[in-house]
Coordinates of C-alpha atoms in Angstrom, one line a residue:
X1 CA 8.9 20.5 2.7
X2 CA 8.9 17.0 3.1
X3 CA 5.1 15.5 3.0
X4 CA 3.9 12.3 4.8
X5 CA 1.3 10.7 2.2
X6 CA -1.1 8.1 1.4
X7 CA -2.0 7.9 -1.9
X8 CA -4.5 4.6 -1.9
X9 CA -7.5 3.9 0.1
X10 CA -11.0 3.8 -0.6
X11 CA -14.0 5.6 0.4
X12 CA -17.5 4.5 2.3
X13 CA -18.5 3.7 -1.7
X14 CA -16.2 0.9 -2.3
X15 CA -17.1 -2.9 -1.8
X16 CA -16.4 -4.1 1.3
X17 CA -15.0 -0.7 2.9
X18 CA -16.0 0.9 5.9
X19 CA -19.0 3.0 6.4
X20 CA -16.6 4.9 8.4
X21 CA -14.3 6.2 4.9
X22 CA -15.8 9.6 5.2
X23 CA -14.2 12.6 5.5
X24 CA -15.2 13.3 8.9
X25 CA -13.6 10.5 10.1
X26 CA -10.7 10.3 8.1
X27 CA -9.4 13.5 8.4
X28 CA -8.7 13.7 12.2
X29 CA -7.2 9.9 12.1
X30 CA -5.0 11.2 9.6
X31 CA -3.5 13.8 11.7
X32 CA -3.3 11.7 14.6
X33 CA -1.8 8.7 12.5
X34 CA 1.0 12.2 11.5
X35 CA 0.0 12.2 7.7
X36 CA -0.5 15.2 6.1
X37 CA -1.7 14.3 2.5
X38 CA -4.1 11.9 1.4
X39 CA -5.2 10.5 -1.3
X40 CA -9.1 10.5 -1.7
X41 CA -9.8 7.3 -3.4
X42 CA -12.7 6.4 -5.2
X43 CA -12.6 9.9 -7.2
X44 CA -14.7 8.5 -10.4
X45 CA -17.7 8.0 -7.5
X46 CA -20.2 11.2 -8.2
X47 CA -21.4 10.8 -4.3
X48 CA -18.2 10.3 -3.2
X49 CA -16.9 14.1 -5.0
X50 CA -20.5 15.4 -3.6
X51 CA -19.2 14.3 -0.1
X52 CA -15.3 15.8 -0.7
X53 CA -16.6 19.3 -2.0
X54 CA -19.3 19.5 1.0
X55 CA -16.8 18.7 3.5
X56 CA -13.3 20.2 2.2
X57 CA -12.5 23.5 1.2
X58 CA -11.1 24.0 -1.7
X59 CA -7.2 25.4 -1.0
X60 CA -6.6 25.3 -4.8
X61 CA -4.6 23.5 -7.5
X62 CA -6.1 20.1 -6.4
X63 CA -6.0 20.3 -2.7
X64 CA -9.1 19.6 -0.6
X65 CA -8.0 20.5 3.1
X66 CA -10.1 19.6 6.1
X67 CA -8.5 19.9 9.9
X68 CA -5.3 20.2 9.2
X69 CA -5.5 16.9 6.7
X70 CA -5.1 17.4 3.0
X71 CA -6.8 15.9 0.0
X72 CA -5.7 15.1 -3.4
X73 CA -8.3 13.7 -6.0
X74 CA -7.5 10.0 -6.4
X75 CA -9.2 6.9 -8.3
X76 CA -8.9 3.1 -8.8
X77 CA -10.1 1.3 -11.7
X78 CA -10.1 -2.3 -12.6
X79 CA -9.6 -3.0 -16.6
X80 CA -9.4 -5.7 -18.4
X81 CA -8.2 -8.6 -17.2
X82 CA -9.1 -7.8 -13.8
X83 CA -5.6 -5.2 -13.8
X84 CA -5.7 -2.3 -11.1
X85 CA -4.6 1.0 -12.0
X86 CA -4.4 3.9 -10.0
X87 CA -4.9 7.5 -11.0
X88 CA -4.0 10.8 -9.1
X89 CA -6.3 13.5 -10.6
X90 CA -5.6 17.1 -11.0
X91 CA -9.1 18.2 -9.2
X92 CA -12.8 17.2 -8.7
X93 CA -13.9 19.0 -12.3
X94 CA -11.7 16.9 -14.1
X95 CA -12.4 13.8 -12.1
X96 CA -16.6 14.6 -12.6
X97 CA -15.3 14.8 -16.8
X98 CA -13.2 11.9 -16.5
X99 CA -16.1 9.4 -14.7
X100 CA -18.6 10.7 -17.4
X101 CA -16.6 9.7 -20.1
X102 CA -16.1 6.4 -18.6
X103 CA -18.2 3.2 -20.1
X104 CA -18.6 1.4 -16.6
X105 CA -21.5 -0.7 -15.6
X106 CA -20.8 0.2 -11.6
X107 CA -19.1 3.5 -11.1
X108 CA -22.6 4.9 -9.6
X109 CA -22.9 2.1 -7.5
X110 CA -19.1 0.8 -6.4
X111 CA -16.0 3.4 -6.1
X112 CA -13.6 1.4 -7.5
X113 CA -15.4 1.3 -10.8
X114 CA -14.9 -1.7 -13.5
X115 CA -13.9 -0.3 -17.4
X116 CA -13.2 -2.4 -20.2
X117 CA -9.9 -0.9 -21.2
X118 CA -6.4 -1.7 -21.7
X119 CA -3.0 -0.6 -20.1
X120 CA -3.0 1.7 -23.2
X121 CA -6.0 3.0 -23.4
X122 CA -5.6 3.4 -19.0
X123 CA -2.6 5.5 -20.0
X124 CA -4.1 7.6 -22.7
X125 CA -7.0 8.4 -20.6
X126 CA -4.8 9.7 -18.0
X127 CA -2.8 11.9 -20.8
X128 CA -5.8 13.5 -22.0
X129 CA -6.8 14.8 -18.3
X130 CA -3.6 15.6 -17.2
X131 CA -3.3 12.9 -14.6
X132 CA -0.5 10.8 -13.1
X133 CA -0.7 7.1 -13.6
X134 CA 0.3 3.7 -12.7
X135 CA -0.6 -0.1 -11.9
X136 CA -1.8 -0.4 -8.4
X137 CA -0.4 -3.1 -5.7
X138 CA 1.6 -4.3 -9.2
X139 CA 2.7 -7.8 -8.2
X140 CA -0.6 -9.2 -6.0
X141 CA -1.6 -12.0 -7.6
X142 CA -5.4 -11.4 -7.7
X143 CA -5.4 -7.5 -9.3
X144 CA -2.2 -6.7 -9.8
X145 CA -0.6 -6.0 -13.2
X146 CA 2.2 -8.7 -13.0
X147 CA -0.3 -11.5 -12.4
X148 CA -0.5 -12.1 -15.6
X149 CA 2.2 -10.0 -17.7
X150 CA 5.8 -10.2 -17.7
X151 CA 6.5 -6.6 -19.1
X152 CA 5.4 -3.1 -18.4
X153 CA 5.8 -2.3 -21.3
X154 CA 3.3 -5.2 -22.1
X155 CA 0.5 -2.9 -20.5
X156 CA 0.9 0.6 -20.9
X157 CA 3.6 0.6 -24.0
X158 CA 5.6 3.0 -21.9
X159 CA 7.0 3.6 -17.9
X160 CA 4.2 4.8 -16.5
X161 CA 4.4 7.7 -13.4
X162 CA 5.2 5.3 -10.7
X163 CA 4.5 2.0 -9.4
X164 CA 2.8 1.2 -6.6
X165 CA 4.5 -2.0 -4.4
X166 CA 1.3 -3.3 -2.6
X167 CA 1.8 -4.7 1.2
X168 CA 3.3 -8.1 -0.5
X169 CA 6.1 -6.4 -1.9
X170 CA 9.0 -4.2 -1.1
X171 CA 12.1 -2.1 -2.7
X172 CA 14.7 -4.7 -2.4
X173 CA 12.0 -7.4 -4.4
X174 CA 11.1 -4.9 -7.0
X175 CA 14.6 -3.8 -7.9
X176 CA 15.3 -7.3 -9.1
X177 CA 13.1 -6.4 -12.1
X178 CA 15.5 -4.3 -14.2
X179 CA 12.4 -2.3 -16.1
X180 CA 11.4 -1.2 -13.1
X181 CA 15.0 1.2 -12.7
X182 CA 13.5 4.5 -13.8
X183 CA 10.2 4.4 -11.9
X184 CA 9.4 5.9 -8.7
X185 CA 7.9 3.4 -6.3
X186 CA 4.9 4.7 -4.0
X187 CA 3.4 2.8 -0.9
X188 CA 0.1 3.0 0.1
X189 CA -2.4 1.7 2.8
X190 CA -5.2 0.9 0.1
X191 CA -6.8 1.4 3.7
X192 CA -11.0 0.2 3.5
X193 CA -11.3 1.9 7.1
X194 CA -10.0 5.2 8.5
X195 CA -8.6 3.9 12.1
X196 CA -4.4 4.4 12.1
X197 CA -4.0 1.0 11.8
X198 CA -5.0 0.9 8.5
X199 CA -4.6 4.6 7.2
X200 CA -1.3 5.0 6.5
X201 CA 0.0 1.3 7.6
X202 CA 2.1 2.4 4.3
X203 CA 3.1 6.0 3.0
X204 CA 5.4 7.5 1.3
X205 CA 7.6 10.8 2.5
X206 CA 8.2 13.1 -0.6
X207 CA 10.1 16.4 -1.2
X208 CA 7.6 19.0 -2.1
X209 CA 7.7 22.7 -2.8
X210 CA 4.1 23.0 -1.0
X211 CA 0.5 21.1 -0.8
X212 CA -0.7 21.3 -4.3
X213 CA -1.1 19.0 -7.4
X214 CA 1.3 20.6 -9.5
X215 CA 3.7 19.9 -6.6
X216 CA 3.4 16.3 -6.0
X217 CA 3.3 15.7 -9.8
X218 CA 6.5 17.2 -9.7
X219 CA 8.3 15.1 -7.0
X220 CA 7.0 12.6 -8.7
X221 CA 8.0 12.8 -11.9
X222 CA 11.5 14.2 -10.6
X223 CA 11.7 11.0 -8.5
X224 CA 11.6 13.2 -5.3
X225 CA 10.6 10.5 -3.0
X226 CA 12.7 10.3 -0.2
X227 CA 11.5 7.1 2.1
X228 CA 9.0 4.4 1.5
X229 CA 8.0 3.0 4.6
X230 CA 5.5 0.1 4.6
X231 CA 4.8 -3.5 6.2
X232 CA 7.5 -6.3 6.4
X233 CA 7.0 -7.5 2.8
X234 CA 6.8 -11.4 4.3
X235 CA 4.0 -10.3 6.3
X236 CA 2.3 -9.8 3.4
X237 CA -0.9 -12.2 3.3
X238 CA 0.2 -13.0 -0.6
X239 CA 3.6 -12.8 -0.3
X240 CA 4.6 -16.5 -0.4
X241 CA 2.7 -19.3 -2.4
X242 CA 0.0 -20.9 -0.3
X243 CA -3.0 -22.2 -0.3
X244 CA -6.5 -20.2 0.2
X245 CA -8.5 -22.4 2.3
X246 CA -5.6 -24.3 4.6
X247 CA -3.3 -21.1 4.2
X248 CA -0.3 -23.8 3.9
X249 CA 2.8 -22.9 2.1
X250 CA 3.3 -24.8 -0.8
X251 CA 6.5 -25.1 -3.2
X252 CA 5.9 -23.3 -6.1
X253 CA 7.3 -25.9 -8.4
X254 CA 5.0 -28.2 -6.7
X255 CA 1.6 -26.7 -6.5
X256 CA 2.0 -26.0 -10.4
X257 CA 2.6 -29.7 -11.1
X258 CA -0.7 -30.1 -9.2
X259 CA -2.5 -27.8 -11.0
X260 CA -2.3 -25.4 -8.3
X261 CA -4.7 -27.3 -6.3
X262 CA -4.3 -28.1 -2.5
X263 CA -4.8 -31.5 -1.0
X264 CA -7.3 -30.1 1.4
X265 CA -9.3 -28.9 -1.3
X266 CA -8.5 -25.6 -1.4
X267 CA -6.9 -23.7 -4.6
X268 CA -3.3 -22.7 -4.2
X269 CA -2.4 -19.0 -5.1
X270 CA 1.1 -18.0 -5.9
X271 CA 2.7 -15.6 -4.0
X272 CA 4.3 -12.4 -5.1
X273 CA 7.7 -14.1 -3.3
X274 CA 8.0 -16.3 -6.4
X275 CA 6.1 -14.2 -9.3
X276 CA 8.7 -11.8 -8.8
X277 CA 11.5 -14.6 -8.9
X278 CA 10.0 -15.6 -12.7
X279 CA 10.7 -11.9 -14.0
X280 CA 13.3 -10.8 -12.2
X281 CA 16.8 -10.1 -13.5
X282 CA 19.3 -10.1 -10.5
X283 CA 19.4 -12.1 -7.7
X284 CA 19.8 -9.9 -5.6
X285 CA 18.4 -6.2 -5.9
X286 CA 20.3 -3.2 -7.5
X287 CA 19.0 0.1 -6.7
X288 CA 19.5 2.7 -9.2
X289 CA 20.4 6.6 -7.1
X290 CA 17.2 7.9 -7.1
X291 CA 15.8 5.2 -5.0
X292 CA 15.0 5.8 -1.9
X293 CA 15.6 3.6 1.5
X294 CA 12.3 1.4 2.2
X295 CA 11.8 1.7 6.2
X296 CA 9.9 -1.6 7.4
X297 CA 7.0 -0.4 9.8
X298 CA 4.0 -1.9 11.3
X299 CA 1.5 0.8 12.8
X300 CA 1.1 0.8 16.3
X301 CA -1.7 -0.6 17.0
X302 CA -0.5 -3.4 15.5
X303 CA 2.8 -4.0 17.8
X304 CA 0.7 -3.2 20.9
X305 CA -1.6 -5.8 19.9
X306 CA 1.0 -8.3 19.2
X307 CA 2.7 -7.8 22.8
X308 CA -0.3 -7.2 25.2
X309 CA -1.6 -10.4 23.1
X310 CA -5.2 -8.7 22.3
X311 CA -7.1 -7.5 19.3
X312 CA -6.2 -4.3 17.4
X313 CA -9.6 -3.0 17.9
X314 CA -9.8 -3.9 21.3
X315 CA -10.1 -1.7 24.7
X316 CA -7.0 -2.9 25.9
X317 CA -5.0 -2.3 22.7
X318 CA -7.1 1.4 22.0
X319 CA -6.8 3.0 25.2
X320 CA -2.8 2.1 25.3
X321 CA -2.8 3.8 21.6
X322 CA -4.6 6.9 22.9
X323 CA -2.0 7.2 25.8
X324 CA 1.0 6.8 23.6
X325 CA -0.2 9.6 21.5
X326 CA -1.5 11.9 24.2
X327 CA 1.7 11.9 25.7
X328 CA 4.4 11.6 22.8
X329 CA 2.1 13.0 19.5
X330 CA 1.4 11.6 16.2
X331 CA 1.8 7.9 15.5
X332 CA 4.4 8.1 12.5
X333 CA 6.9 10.5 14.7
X334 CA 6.3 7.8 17.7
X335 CA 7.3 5.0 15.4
X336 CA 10.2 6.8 13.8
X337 CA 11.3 9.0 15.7
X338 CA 10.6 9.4 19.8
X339 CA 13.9 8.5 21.8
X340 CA 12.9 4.5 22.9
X341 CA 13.1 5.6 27.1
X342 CA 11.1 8.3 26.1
X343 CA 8.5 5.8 24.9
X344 CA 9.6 3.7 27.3
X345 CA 7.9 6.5 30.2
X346 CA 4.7 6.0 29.2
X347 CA 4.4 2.1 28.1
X348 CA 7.2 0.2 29.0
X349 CA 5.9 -2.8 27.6
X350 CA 5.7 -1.5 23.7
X351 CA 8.8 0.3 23.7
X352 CA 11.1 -2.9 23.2
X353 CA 8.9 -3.8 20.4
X354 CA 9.1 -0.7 18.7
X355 CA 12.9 -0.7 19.3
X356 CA 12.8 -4.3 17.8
X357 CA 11.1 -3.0 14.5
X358 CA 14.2 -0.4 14.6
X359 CA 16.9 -2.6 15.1
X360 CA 15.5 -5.6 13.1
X361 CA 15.9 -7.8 15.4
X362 CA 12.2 -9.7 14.4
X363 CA 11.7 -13.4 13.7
X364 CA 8.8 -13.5 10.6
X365 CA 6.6 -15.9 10.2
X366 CA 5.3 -15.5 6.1
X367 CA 2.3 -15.3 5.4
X368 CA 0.7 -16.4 2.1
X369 CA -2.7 -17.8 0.6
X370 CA -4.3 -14.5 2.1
X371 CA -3.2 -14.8 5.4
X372 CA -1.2 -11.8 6.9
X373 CA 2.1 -13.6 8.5
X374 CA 3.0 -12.9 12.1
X375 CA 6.2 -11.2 13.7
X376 CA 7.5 -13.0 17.0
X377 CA 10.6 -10.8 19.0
X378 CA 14.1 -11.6 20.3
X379 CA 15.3 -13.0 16.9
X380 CA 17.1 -11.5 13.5
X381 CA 15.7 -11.9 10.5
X382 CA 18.7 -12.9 9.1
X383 CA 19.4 -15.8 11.9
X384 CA 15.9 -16.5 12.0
X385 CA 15.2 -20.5 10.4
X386 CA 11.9 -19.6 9.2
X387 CA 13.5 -16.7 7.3
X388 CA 16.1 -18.9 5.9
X389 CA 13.3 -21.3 4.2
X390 CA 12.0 -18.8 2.2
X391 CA 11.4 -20.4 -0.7
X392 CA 11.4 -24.0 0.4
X393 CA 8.2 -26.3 0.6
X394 CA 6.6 -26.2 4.3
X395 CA 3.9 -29.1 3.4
X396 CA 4.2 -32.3 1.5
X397 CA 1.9 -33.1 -0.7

């Protein structure tokens, strides 16, 4: 059975998440958004589990099921060196055993708890307990584990379960990396809020005998992912190097001869564009079999609010949501798969945009310096001149 999943996102516990990450609320904007397993997040929070166990019930082997949307324990940590790592957990009793043995400062208080420990010590812990493992958004350049080391191996001693991309990053950057052939790459929302256009703007579809743990850990592990599908990597708001305060792309080369420091003021960040270029192997990407295609979305809300010109979370933008999934069902089918004149019955105005994201025929402006980029219609990305300077300076210092 093939599984629509988001692995990532965090729950009303985390800092600066919604007070709306509850159950309650994300369960039904799950099914609407068409995923059918989701990570829990923040599954080393005791409140959090309290919360799970009183509104789930239990189906076994690790799944927490709650209309029609199904749970699997999951947990973010940051280690040393500020390094992300994700955990998928093989139910709440071992998630209760595993925050209890855990020396953190904050896991009562913040569900993405802080621990002192190493890639090696992340991986042993998640040996001991029977998890599945793996750095988190691995190439952002605040938290994730290529920041600031060249080599998996570096961290965890060993190829961890899987990798997760982040929203910077995508399948064609991250098979440059040769190391990288014999993982599995997940994409997940790392969603803070449940509404569909954060839940599940990334997810992965995966081959699995049925909803359970012992399932997914087998796909896994077998490499039975059959589609990533997540943002335009240059939309990314770390994707190219840029600066935090201006948001102006810098050349790499440049900023670091300035000390990474922006003539505004502001501190330049690298972008995962160019980290990726310092450890890669190929110039261009080779994919080894068991890699799956990576399908460039954006969730709906999102492409109505870029054509009727108004706020995702606005009226206009919610109400033309709700009528395109009255009519036509779950977002992810909508995006994917609904015949365009279908779509094109009920919003006429949408439906070219979707039909754009299909057909690729979007103009990107990158984004960088933690500002998401923008997409603009009618042009290739491959003809596009913006697309084309990539890697070239777009300010002089």
């Amino acid at each position: 059975m093939l599984i629509n999943s988001d692995l990532h996102i965090h729950s009303c516990f985390a800092m600066a998440s919604s007070k709306d990450m509850v159950i309650n609320n994300i369960a039904p904007q799950a099914k609407l958004k068409g995923l059918q397993l989701v990570g829990t997040g923040d599954g080393f929070h005791q409140g959090w589990l309290d919360i799970i166990e009183e509104s789930t019930t239990y189906s076994g082997d690790g799944i927490y099921s709650k209309e029609d949307c199904n749970f699997v324990i999951t947990a973010e940590v940051e280690g040393k060196g500020k390094i992300h790592h994700l955990f998928i957990i093989p139910n709440i009793e071992i998630a209760r055993e595993m925050s209890n043995s855990l020396d953190s400062k904050n896991k009562d208080t913040d569900g993405r708890c802080r621990v002192k420990m190493e890639g090696g010590e992340i991986r042993d812990l998640a040996r001991e307990y029977g998890c599945l493992y793996g750095p988190a958004h691995a190439f952002t350049p605040w938290t994730g584990m290529y920041k600031s080391i060249d080599s998996i191996y570096d961290c965890y001693g060993e190829l961890p379960d899987f990798l997760e991309l982040g929203l910077s990053a995508d399948t064609n950057m991250a098979d440059t990396v040769k190391e990288l052939k014999d993982i599995p790459f997940l994409t997940n929302s790392d969603a803070h809020s449940p509404w569909p256009h954060r839940l599940g703007r990334e997810f992965n579809q995966i081959e699995m005998n049925d909803l359970s743990f012992s399932s997914l850990e087998e796909a896994i592990k077998k490499k039975n992912i059959k589609t990533n599908y997540g943002l335009v990597a240059d939309l990314g708001k770390y994707h190219m190097t840029a600066c935090t305060k201006c948001h102006k792309l810098i050349d790499p080369l440049i900023a670091k001869d300035n000390k990474m420091k922006c003539p505004c003021g502001g501190k330049i960040k690298k972008g995962v564009d160019y980290r990726i270029s310092e450890i890669s192997d190929y110039d261009i990407p080779k994919h080894p079999e068991h890699r799956p295609p990576y399908v460039h979305l954006m969730p709906l809300a999102e492409i109505i609010s870029m054509v009727y010109e108004k706020g995702a979370t606005t009226k206009t933008v919610q109400s033309k949501w709700q009528i395109l999934t009255d009519n036509l069902g779950d977002e992810i089918n909508i995006l994917i798969n609904t015949p365009i004149e279908e779509i094109a019955k009920v919003d006429s105005i949408t439906a070219p945009a979707i039909e754009s994201f299909r057909n690729k025929t979007l103009k990107i402006i990158l984004g960088g310096g933690g500002k998401y980029g923008q997409i603009l219609l009618g042009e290739t990305q491959e003809d596009s001149a913006i697309k084309k300077e990539k890697r070239v300076t777009l300010d002089n210092f």
